[in-house]
XYZ file of C-alpha atoms in Angstrom:
218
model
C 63.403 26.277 51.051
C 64.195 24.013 48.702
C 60.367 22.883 47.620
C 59.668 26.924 47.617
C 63.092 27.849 44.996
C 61.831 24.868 42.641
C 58.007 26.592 42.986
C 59.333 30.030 41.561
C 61.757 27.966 39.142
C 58.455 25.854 37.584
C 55.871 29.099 37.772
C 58.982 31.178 35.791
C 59.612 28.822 33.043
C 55.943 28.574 33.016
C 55.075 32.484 32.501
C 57.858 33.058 30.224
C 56.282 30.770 28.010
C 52.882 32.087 28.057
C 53.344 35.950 28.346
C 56.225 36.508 25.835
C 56.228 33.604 23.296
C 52.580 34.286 22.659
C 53.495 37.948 21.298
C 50.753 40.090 22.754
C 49.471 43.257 20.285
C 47.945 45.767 20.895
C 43.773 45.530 20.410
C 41.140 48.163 18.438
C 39.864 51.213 20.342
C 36.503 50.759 22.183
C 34.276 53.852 23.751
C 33.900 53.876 27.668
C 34.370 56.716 30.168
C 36.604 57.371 33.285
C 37.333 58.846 36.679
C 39.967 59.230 39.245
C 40.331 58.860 42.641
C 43.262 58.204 45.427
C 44.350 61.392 45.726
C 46.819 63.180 43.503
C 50.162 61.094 44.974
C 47.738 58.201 44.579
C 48.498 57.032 48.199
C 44.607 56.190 48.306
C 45.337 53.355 45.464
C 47.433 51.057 47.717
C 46.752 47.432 47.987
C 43.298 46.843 45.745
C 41.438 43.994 44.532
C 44.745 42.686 42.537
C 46.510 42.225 45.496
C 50.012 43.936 44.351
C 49.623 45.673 47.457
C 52.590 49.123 47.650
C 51.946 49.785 43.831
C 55.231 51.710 44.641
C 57.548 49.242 45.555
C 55.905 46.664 43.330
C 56.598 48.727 40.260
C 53.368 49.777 38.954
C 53.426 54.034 40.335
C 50.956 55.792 39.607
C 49.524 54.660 36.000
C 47.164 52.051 37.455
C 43.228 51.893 37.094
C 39.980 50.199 38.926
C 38.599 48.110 36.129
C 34.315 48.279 36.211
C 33.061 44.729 36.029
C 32.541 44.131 31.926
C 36.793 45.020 32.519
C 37.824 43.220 35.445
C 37.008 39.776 34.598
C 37.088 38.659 38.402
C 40.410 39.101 38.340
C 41.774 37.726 35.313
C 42.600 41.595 33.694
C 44.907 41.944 36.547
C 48.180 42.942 35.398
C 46.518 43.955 31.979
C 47.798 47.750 30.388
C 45.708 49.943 28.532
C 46.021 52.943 26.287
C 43.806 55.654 27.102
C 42.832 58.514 25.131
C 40.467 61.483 26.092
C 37.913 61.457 23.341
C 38.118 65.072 22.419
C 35.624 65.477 19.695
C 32.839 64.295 22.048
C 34.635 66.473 25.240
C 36.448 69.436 24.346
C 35.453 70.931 27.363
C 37.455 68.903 29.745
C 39.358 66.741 27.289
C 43.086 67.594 27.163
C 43.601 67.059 23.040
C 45.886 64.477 21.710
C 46.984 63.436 25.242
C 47.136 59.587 26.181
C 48.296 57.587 28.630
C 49.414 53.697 29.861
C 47.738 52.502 32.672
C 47.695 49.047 34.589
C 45.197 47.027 36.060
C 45.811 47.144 39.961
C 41.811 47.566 41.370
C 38.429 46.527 40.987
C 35.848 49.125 40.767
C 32.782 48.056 41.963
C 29.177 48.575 40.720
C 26.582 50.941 42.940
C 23.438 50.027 41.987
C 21.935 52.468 44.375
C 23.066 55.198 41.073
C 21.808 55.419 37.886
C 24.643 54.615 35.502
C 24.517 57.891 33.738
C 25.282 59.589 37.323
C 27.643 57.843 39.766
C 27.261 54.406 39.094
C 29.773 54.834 36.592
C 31.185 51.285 37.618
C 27.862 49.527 36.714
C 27.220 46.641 34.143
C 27.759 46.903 31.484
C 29.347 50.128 31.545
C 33.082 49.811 30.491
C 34.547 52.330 33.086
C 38.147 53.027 34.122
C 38.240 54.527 37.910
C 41.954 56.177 37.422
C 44.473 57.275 39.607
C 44.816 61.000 40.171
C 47.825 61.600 38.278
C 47.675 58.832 35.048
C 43.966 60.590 34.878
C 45.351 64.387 34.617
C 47.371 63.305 32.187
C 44.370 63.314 29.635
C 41.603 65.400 31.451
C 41.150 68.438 33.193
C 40.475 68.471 36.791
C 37.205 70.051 37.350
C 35.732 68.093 34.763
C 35.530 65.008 37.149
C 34.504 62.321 34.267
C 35.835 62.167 30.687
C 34.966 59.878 27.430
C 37.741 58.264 26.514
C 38.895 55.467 23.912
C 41.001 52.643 25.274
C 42.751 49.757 23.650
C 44.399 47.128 25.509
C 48.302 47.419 24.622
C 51.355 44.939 25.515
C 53.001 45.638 28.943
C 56.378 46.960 29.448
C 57.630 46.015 32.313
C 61.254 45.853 33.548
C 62.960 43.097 35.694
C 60.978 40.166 35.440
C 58.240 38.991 36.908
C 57.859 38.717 40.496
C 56.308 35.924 42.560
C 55.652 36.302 46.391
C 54.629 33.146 47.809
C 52.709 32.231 50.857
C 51.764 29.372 52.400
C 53.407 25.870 53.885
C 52.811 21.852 53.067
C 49.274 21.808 51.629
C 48.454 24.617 50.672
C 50.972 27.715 48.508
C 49.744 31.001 47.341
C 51.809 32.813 45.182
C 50.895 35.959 43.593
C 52.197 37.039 40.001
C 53.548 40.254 39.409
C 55.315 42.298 37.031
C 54.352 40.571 34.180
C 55.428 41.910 30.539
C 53.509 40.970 27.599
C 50.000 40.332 27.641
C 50.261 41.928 31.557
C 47.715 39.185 32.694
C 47.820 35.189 33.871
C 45.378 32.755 31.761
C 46.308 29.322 33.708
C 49.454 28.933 36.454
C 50.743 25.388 37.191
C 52.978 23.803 39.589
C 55.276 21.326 39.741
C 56.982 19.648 42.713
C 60.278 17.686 42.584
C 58.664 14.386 42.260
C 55.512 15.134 41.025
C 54.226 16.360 37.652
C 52.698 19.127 36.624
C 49.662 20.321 38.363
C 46.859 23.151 37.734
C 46.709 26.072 40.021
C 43.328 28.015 40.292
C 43.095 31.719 40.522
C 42.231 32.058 44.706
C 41.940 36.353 43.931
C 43.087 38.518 42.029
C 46.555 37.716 40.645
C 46.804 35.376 43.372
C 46.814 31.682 42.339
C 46.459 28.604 45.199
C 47.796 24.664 44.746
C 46.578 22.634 47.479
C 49.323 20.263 46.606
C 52.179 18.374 48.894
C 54.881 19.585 47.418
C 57.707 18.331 50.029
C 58.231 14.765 48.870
């Protein structure tokens, strides 16, 4: 117990350092497209290739996306927020005008090459895609309509109550995954630090889970 309360104590000095001194800000606006799926309580978004598992109870609701691969970054846009706008003037159609909304990373959508990317393999490279859930999607586009153009900027996270760590793991090896995280949303680099041993790298085992295969009980 006492190895695992100086873990979170190292990792949260650590992230406060590198997701709110930095000063995130918001980026330009890029073209890409985007879908939805989960169903409309987005029950069918649980768990994902992030690993925050209950996007419930782990704070994120229902304004989480599946990031195509030129987004996801295996795994390092996890956590990340974007501002997504229907792109009206190329979509009045099914466009709702003027609406946007703030989404998180939470998911990986992955590529089917099996499609052509102009129908259904809207996750392909290099295509920068945003798979939605249900309800942050019908904020900005009209049901039927199934896909939408949209711009998208990546924007500072809000988040409330700091960030979260669960951790995992016993004498050689610890995972701990990062959640929650204000700012810039996302984890560059982790490290960890044991009570009598300096600090050490941790690498990124999936998603916003990070692994030391350090002793840390001397």
């Amino acid at each position: 117990m006492v190895a695992m309360a100086k873990l979170i104590s190292a990792l949260a000095i650590l992230l406060s350092v590198c997701t709110y001194v930095d000063g995130f800000k918001a980026s330009g606006f890029t073209r890409g497209h985007a879908t939805f799926y989960g169903g409309s309580d987005a029950s069918g978004t649980m768990g994902g290739a992030c690993g925050y598992g209950n996007l419930y109870s782990a704070g994120y609701g229902t304004r989480t996306a599946a990031l195509s691969t030129a987004l996801f970054n295996d795994g390092g846009s996890c956590g990340q927020c974007y501002r997504i706008i229907c792109d009206y003037a190329s979509d009045s159609k099914w466009c709702i005008k003027g609406a946007s909304v703030t989404i998180t990373a939470t998911n990986f959508c992955p590529p089917n090459y099996d499609l052509p990317s102009n129908n259904g393999g809207w996750c392909n490279p290099p295509l920068q895609h945003f798979d939605m859930a249900q309800p942050a999607w019908e904020k900005i586009g009209i049901y039927k309509g199934g896909i939408v153009p949209v711009l998208f900027q990546r924007v500072p996270c809000k988040k409330h109550g700091g960030v979260r760590f669960a951790i995992n793991g016993r004498d050689y090896f610890e995972l701990v995954l990062i959640s929650n995280v204000g700012g810039a949303g996302s984890i560059k680099s982790a490290y960890i630090k044991g009570s009598k041993t300096g600090w050490m790298a941790m690498s990124r085992n999936w998603g916003a889970n990070w692994q030391s295969n350090a002793y840390l009980n001397v």
